[in-house]
JSON list of C-alpha atoms in Angstrom, two decimals:
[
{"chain": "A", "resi": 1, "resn": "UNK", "atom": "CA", "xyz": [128.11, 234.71, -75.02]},
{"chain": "A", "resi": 2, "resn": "UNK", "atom": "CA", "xyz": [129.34, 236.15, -71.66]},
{"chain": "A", "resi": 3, "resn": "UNK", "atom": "CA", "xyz": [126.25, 235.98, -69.03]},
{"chain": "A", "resi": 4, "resn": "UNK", "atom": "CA", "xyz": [125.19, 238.91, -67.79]},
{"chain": "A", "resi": 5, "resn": "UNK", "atom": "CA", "xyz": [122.50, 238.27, -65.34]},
{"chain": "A", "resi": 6, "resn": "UNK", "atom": "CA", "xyz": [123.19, 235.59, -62.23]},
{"chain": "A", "resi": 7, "resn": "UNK", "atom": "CA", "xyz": [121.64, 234.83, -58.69]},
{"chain": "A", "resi": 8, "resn": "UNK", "atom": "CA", "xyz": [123.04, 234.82, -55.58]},
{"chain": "A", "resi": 9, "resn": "UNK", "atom": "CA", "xyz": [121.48, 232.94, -52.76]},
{"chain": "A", "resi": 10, "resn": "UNK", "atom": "CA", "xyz": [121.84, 235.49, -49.96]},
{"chain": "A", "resi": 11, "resn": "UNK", "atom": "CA", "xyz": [120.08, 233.07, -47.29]},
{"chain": "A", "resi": 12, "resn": "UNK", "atom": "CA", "xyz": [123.43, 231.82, -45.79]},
{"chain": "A", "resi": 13, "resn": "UNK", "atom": "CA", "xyz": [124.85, 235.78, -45.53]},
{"chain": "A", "resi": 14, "resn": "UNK", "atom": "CA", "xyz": [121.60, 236.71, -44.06]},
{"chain": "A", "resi": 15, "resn": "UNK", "atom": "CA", "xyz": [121.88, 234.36, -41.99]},
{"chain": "A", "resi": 16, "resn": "UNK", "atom": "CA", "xyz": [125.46, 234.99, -41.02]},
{"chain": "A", "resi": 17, "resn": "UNK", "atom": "CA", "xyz": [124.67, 238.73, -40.84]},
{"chain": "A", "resi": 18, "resn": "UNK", "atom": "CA", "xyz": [121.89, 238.09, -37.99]},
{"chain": "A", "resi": 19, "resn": "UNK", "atom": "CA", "xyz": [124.24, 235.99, -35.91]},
{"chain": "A", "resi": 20, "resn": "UNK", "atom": "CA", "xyz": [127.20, 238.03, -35.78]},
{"chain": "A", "resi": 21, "resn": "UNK", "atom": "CA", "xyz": [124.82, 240.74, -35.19]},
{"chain": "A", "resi": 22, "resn": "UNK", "atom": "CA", "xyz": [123.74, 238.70, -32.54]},
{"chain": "A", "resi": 23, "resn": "UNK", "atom": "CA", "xyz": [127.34, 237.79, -31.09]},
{"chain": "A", "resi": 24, "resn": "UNK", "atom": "CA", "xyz": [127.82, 240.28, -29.31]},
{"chain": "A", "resi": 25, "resn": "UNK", "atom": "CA", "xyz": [125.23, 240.07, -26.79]},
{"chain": "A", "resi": 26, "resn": "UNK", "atom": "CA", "xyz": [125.45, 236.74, -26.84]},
{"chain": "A", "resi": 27, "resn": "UNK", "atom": "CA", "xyz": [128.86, 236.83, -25.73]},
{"chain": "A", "resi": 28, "resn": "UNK", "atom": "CA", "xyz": [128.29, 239.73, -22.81]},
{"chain": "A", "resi": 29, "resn": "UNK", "atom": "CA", "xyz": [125.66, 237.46, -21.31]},
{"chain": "A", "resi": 30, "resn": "UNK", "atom": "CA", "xyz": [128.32, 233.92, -21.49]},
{"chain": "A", "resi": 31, "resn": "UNK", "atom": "CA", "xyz": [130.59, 236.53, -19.33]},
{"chain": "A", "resi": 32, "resn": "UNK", "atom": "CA", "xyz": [127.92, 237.48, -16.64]},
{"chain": "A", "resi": 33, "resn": "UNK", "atom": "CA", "xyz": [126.82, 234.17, -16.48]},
{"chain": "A", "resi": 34, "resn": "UNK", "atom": "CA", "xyz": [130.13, 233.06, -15.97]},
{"chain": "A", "resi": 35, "resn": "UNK", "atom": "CA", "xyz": [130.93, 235.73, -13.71]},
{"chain": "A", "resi": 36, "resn": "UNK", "atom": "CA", "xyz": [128.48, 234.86, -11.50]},
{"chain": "A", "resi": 37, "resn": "UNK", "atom": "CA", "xyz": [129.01, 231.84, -11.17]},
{"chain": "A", "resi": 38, "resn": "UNK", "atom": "CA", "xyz": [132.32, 232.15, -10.11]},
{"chain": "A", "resi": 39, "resn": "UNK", "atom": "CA", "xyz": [131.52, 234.43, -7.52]},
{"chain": "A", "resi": 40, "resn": "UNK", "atom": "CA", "xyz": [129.08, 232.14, -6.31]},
{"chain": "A", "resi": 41, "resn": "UNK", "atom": "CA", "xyz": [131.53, 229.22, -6.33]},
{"chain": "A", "resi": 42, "resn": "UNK", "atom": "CA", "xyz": [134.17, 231.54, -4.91]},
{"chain": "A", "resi": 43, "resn": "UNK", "atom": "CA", "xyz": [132.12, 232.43, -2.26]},
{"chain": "A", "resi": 44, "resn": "UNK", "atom": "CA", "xyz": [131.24, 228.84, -0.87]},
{"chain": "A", "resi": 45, "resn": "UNK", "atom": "CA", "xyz": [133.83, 226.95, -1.92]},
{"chain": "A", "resi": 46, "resn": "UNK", "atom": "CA", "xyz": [136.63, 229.29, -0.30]},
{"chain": "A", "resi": 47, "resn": "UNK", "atom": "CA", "xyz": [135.40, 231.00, 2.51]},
{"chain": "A", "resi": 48, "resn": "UNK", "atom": "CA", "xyz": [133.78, 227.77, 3.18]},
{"chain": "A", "resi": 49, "resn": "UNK", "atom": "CA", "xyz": [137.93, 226.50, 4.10]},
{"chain": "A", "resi": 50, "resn": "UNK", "atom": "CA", "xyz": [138.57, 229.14, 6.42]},
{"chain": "A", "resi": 51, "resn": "UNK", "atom": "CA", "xyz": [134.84, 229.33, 8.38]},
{"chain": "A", "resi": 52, "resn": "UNK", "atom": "CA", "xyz": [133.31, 226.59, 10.29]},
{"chain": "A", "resi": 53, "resn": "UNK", "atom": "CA", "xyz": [130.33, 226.68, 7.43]},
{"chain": "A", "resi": 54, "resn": "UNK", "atom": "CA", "xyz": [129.31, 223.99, 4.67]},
{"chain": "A", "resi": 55, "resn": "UNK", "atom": "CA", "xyz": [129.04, 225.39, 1.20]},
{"chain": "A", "resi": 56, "resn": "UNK", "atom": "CA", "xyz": [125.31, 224.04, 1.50]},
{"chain": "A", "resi": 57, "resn": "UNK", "atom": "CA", "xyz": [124.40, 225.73, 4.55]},
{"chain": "A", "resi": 58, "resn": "UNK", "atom": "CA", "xyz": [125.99, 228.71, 3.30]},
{"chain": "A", "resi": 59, "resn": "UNK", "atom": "CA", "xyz": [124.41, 228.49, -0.39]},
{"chain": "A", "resi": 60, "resn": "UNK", "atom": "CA", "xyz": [121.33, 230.32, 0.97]},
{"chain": "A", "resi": 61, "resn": "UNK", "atom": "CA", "xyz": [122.68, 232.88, 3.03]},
{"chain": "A", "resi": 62, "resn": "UNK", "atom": "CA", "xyz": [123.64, 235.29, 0.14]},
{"chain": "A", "resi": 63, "resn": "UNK", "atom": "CA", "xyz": [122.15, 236.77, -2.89]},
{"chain": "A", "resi": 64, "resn": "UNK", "atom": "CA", "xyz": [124.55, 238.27, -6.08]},
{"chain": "A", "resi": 65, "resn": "UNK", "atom": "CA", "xyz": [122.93, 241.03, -7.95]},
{"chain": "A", "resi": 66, "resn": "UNK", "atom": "CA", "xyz": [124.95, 242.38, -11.62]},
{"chain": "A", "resi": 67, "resn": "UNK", "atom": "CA", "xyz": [124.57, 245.30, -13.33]},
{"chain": "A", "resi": 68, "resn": "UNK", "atom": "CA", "xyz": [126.60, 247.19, -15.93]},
{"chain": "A", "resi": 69, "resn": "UNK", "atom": "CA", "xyz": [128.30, 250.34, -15.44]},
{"chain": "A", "resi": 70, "resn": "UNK", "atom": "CA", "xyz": [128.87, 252.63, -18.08]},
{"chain": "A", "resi": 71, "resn": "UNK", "atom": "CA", "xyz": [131.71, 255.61, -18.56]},
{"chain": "A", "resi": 72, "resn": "UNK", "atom": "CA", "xyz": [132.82, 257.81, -21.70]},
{"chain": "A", "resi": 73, "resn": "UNK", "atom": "CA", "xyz": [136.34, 255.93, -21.83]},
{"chain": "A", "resi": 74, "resn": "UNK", "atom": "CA", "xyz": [135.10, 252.18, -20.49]},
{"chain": "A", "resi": 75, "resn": "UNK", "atom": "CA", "xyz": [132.37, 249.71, -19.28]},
{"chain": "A", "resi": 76, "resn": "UNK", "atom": "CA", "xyz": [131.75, 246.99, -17.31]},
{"chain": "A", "resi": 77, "resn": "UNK", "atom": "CA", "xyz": [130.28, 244.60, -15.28]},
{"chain": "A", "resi": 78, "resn": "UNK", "atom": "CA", "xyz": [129.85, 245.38, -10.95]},
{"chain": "A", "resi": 79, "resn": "UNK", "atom": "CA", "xyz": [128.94, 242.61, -8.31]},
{"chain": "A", "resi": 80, "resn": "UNK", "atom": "CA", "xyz": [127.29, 243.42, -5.33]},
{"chain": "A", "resi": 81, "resn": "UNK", "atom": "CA", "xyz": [127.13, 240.57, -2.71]},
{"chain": "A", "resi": 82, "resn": "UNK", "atom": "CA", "xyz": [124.67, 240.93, -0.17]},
{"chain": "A", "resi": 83, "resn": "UNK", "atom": "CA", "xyz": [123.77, 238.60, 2.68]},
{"chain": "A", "resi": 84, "resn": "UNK", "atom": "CA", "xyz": [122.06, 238.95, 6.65]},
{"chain": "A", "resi": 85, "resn": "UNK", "atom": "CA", "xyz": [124.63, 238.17, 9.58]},
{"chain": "A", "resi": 86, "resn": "UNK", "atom": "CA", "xyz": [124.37, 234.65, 10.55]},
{"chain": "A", "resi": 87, "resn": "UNK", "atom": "CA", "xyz": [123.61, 232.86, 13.57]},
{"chain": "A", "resi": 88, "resn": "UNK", "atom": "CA", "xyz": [125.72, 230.38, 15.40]},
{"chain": "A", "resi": 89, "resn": "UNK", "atom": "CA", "xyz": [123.07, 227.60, 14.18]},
{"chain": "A", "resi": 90, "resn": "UNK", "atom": "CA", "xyz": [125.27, 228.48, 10.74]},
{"chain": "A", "resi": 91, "resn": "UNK", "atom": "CA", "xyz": [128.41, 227.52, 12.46]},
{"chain": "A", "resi": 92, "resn": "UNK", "atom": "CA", "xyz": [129.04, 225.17, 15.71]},
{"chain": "A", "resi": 93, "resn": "UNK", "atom": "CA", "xyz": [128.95, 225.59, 19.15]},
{"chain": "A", "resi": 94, "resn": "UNK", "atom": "CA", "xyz": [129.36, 223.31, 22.03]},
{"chain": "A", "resi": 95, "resn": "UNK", "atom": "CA", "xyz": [127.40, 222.19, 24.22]},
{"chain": "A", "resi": 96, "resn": "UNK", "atom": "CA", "xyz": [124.24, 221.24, 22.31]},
{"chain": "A", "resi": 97, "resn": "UNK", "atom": "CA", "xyz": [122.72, 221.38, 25.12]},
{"chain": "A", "resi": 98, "resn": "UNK", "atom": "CA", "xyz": [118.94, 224.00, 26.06]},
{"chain": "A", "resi": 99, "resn": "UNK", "atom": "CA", "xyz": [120.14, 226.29, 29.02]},
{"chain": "A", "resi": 100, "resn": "UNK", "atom": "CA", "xyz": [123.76, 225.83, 28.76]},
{"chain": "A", "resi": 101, "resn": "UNK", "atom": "CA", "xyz": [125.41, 229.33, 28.82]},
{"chain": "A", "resi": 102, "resn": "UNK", "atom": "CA", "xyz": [128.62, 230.94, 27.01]},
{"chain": "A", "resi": 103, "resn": "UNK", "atom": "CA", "xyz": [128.83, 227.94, 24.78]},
{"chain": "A", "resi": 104, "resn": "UNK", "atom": "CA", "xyz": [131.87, 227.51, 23.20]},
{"chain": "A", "resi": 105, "resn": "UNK", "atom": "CA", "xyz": [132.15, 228.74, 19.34]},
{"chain": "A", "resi": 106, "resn": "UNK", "atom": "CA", "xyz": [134.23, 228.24, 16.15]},
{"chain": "A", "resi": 107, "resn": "UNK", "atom": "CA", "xyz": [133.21, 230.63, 13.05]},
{"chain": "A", "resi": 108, "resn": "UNK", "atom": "CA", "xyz": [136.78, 230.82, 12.13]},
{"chain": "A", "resi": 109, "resn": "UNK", "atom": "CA", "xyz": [138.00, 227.25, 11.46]},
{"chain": "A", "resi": 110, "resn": "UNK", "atom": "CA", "xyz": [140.34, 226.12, 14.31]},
{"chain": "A", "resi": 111, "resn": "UNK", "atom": "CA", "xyz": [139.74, 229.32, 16.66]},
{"chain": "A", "resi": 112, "resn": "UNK", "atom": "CA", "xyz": [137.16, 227.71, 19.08]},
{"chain": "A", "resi": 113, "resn": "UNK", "atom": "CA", "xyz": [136.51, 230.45, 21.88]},
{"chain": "A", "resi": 114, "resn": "UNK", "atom": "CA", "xyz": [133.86, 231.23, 24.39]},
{"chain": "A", "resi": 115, "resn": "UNK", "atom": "CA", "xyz": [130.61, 233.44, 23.22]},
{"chain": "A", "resi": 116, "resn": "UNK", "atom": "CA", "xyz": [130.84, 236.32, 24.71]},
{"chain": "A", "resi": 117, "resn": "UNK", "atom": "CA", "xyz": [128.49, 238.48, 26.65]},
{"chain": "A", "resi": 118, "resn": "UNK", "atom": "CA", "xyz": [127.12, 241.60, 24.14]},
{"chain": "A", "resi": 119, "resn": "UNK", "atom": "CA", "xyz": [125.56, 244.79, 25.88]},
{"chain": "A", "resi": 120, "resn": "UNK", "atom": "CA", "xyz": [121.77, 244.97, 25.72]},
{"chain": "A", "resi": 121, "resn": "UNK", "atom": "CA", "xyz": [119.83, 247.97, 25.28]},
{"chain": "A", "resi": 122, "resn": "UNK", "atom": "CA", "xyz": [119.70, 248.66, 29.07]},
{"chain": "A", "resi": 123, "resn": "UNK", "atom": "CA", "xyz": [123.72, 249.24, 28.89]},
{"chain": "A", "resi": 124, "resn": "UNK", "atom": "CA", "xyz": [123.57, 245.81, 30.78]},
{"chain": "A", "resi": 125, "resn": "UNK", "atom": "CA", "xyz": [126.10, 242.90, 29.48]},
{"chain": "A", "resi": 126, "resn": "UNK", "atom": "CA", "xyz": [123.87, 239.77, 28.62]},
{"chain": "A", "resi": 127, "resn": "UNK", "atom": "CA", "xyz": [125.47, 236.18, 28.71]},
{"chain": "A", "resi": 128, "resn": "UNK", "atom": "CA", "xyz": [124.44, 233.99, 25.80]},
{"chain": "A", "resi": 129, "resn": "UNK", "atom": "CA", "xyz": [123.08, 231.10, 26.06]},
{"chain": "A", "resi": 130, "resn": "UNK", "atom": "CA", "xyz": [121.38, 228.08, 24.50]},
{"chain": "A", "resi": 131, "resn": "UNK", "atom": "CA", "xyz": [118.01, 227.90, 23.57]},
{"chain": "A", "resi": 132, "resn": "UNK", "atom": "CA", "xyz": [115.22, 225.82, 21.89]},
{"chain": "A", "resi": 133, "resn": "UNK", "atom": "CA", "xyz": [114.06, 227.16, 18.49]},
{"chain": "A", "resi": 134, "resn": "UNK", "atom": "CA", "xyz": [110.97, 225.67, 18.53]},
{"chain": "A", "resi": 135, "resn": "UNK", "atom": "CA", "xyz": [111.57, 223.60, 15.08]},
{"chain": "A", "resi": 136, "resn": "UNK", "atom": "CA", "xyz": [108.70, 221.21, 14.91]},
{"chain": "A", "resi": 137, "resn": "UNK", "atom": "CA", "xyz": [110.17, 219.52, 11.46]},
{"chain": "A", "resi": 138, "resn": "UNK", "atom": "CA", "xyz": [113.75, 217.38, 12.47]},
{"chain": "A", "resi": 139, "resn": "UNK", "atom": "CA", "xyz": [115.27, 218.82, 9.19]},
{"chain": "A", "resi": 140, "resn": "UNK", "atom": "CA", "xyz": [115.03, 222.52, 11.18]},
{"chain": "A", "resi": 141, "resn": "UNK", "atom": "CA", "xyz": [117.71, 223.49, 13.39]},
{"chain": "A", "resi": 142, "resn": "UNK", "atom": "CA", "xyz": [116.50, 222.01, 17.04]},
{"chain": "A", "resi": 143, "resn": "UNK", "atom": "CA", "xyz": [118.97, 224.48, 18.74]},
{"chain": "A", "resi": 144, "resn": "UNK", "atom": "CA", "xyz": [120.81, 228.30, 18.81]},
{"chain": "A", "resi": 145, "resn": "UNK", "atom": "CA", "xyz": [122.49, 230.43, 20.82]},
{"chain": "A", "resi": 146, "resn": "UNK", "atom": "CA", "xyz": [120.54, 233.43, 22.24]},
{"chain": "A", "resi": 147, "resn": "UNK", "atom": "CA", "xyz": [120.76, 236.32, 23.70]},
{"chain": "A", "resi": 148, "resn": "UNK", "atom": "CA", "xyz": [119.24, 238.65, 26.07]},
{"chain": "A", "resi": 149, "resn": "UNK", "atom": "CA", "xyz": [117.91, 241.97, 24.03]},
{"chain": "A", "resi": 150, "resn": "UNK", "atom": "CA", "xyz": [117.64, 244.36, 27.30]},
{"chain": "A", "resi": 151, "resn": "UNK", "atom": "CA", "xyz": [114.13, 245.35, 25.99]},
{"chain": "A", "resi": 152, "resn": "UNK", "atom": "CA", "xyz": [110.95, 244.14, 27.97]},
{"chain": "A", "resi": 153, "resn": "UNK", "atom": "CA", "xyz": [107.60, 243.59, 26.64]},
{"chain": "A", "resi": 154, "resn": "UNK", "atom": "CA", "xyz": [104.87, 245.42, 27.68]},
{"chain": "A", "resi": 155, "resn": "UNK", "atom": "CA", "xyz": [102.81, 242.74, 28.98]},
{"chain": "A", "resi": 156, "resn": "UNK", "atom": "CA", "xyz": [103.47, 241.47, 32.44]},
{"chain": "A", "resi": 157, "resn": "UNK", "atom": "CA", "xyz": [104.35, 238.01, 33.08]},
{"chain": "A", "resi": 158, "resn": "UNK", "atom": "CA", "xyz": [102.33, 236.33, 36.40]},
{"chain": "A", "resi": 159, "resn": "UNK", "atom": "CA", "xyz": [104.48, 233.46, 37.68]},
{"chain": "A", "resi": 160, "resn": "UNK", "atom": "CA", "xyz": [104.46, 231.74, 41.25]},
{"chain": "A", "resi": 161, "resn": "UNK", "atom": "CA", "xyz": [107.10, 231.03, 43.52]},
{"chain": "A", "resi": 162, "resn": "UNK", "atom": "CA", "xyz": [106.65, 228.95, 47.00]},
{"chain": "A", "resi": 163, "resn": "UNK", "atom": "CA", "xyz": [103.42, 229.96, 47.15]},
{"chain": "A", "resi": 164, "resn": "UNK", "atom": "CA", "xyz": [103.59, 234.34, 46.62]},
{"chain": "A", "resi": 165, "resn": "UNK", "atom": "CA", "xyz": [102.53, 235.79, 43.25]},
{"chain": "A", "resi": 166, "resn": "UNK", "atom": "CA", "xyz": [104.98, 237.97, 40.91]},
{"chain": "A", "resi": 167, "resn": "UNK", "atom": "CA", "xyz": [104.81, 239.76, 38.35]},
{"chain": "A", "resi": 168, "resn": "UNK", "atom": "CA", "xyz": [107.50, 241.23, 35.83]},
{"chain": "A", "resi": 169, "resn": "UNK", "atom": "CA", "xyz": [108.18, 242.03, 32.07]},
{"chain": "A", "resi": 170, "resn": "UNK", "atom": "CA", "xyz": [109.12, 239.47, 29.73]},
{"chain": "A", "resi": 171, "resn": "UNK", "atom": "CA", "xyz": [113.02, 240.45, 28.55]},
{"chain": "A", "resi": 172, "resn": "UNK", "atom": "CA", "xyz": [113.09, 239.71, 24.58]},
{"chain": "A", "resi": 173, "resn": "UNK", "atom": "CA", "xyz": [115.84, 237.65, 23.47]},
{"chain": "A", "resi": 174, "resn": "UNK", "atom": "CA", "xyz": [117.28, 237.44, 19.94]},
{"chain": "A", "resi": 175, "resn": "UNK", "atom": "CA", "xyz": [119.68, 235.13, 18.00]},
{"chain": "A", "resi": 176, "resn": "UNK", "atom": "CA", "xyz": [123.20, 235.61, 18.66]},
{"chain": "A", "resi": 177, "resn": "UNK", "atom": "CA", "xyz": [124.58, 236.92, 15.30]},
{"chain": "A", "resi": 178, "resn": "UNK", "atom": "CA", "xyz": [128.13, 236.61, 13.63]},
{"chain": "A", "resi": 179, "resn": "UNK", "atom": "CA", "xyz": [129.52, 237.87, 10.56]},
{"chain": "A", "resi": 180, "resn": "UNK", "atom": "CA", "xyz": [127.61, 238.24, 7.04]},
{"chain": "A", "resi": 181, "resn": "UNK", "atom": "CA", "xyz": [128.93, 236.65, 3.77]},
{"chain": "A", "resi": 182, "resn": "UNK", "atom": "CA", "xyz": [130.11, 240.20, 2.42]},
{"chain": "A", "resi": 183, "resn": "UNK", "atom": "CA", "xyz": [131.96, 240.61, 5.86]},
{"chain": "A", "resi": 184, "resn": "UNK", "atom": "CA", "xyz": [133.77, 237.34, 4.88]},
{"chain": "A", "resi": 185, "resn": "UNK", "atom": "CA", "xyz": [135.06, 238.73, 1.65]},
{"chain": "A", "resi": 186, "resn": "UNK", "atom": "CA", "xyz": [136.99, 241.19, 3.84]},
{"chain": "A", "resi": 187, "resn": "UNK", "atom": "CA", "xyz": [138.70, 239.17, 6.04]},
{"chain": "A", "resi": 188, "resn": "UNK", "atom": "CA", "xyz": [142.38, 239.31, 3.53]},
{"chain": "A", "resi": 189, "resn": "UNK", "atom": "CA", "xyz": [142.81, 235.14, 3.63]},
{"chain": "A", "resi": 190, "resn": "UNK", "atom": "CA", "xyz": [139.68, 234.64, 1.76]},
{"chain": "A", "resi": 191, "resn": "UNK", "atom": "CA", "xyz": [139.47, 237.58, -0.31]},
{"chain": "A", "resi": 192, "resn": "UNK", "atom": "CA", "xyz": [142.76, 236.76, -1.78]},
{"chain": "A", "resi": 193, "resn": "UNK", "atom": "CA", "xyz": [141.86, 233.23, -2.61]},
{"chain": "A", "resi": 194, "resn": "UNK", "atom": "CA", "xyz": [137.97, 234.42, -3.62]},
{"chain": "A", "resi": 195, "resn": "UNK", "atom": "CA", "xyz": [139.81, 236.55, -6.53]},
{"chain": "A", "resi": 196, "resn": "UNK", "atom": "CA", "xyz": [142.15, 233.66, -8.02]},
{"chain": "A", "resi": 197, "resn": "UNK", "atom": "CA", "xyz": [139.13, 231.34, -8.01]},
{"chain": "A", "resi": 198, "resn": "UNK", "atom": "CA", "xyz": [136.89, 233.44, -9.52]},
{"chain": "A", "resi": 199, "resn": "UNK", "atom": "CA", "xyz": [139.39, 233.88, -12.11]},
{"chain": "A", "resi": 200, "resn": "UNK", "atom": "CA", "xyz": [139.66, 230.18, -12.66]},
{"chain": "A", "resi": 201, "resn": "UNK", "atom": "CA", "xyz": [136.14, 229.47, -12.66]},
{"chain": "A", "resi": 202, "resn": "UNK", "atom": "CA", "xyz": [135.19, 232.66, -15.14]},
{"chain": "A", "resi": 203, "resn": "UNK", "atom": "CA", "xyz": [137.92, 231.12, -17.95]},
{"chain": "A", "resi": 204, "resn": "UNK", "atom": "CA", "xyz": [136.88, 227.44, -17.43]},
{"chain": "A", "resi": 205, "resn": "UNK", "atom": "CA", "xyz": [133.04, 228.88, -17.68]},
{"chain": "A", "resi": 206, "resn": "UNK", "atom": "CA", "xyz": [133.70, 231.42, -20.18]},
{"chain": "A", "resi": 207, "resn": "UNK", "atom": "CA", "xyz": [135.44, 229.19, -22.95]},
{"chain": "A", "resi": 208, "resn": "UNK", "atom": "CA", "xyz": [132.74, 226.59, -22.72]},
{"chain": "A", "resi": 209, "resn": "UNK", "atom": "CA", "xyz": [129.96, 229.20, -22.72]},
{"chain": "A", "resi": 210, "resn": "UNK", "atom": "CA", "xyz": [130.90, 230.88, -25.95]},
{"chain": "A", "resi": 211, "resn": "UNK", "atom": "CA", "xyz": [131.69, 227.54, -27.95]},
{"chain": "A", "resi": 212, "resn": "UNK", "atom": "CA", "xyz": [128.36, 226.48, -26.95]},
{"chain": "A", "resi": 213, "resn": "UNK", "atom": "CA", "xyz": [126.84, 229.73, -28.14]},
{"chain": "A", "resi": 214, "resn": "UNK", "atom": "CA", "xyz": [129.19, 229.82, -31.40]},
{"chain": "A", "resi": 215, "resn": "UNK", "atom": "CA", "xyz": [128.35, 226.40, -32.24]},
{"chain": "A", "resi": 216, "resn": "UNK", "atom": "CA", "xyz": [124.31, 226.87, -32.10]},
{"chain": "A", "resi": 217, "resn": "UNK", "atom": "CA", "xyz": [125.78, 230.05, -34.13]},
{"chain": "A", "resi": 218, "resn": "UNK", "atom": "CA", "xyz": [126.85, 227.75, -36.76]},
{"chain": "A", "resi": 219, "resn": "UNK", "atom": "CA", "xyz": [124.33, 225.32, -36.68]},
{"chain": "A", "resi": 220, "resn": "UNK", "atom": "CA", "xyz": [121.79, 228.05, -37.62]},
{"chain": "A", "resi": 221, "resn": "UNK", "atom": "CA", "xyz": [123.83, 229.08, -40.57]},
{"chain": "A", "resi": 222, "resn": "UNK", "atom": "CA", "xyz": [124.59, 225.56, -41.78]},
{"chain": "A", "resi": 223, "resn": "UNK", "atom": "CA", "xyz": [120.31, 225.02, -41.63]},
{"chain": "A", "resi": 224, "resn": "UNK", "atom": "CA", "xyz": [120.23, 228.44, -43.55]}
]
């Protein structure tokens, strides 16, 4: 007699059903993480070649934010790269020496050149010089180049010379800044490699991402 009544175990399907479900997601998140992490990578690793900058020293200089962007015929992913301008303490400069002035500088590795003097906010140029940070801990930078701000403080300074009293306004000084990671990305040498690396990095990233996800994936349906 033919049977007419039989069971299915629907536990594996189910199963199935929530991952692929899942998949999708699962795989948008392997490419931002791998996205990012080739930008990151990108970023220290290449325009570490062509400025006068460790990747470690530039690690914390920069911050990448992701978000998705949305239109009626596409969407994506979009990268914003933000960072301060750097100091010379990011870079070298010669002498390391307090009080020397127009120290020489290399940002851009193998173009060593003289600081220059930068107009202060009295229209006045100011020379920059070398200056004590006053670090306390060794593993702090001891030393950067400063420079003159062309503002005064409001408090008056008393100092003596041979013997006759003065007084004048204290002129506030400021690190002397460079270029910012972003403003790296735009000189052409690095952005050009930045792009093929990230590429690299995102497939290498990528493929190893989503067989890790696919195979937990499977896992959970082989336990179903």
């Amino acid at each position: 007699m033919a049977q007419k009544e039989f069971t299915v175990d629907t536990r594996q399907l189910e199963a199935l059903s929530e991952e692929l479900a899942a998949l999708p997601k699962d795989v948008l998140g392997a490419m931002r993480s791998s996205l990012v992490t080739g930008v990151r990578d990108s970023l220290s690793k290449v325009a570490s070649r062509h400025y006068a900058i460790t990747p470690s020293t530039m690690g914390g200089t920069f911050r990448v934010f992701s978000r998705r962007t949305e239109n009626p015929s596409s969407a994506g992913i979009q990268f914003d790269v933000s960072g301060r301008r750097l100091t010379l303490a990011h870079f070298r400069f010669s002498p390391q020496q307090s009080g020397a002035v127009s120290p020489i500088v290399e940002i851009i590795r193998g173009h060593a050149k003289r600081a220059t003097p930068q107009r202060g906010a009295d229209g006045k140029l100011k020379t920059p010089f070398v200056g004590d940070t006053g670090a306390k801990n060794s593993a702090k930078v001891s030393l950067n180049v400063f420079q003159r701000t062309g503002q005064y403080s409001k408090k008056l300074r008393v100092f003596q010379v041979r013997g006759r009293t003065y007084k004048a306004r204290r002129e506030a000084i400021r690190p002397y800044q460079t270029v910012s990671v972003p403003q790296m990305i735009g000189y052409p040498p690095v952005a050009e490699e930045i792009q093929d690396n990230l590429l690299r990095v995102f497939d290498r990233n990528l493929t190893r991402r989503i067989q890790r996800r696919t195979g937990l994936m499977q896992q959970h349906i082989t336990r179903a």
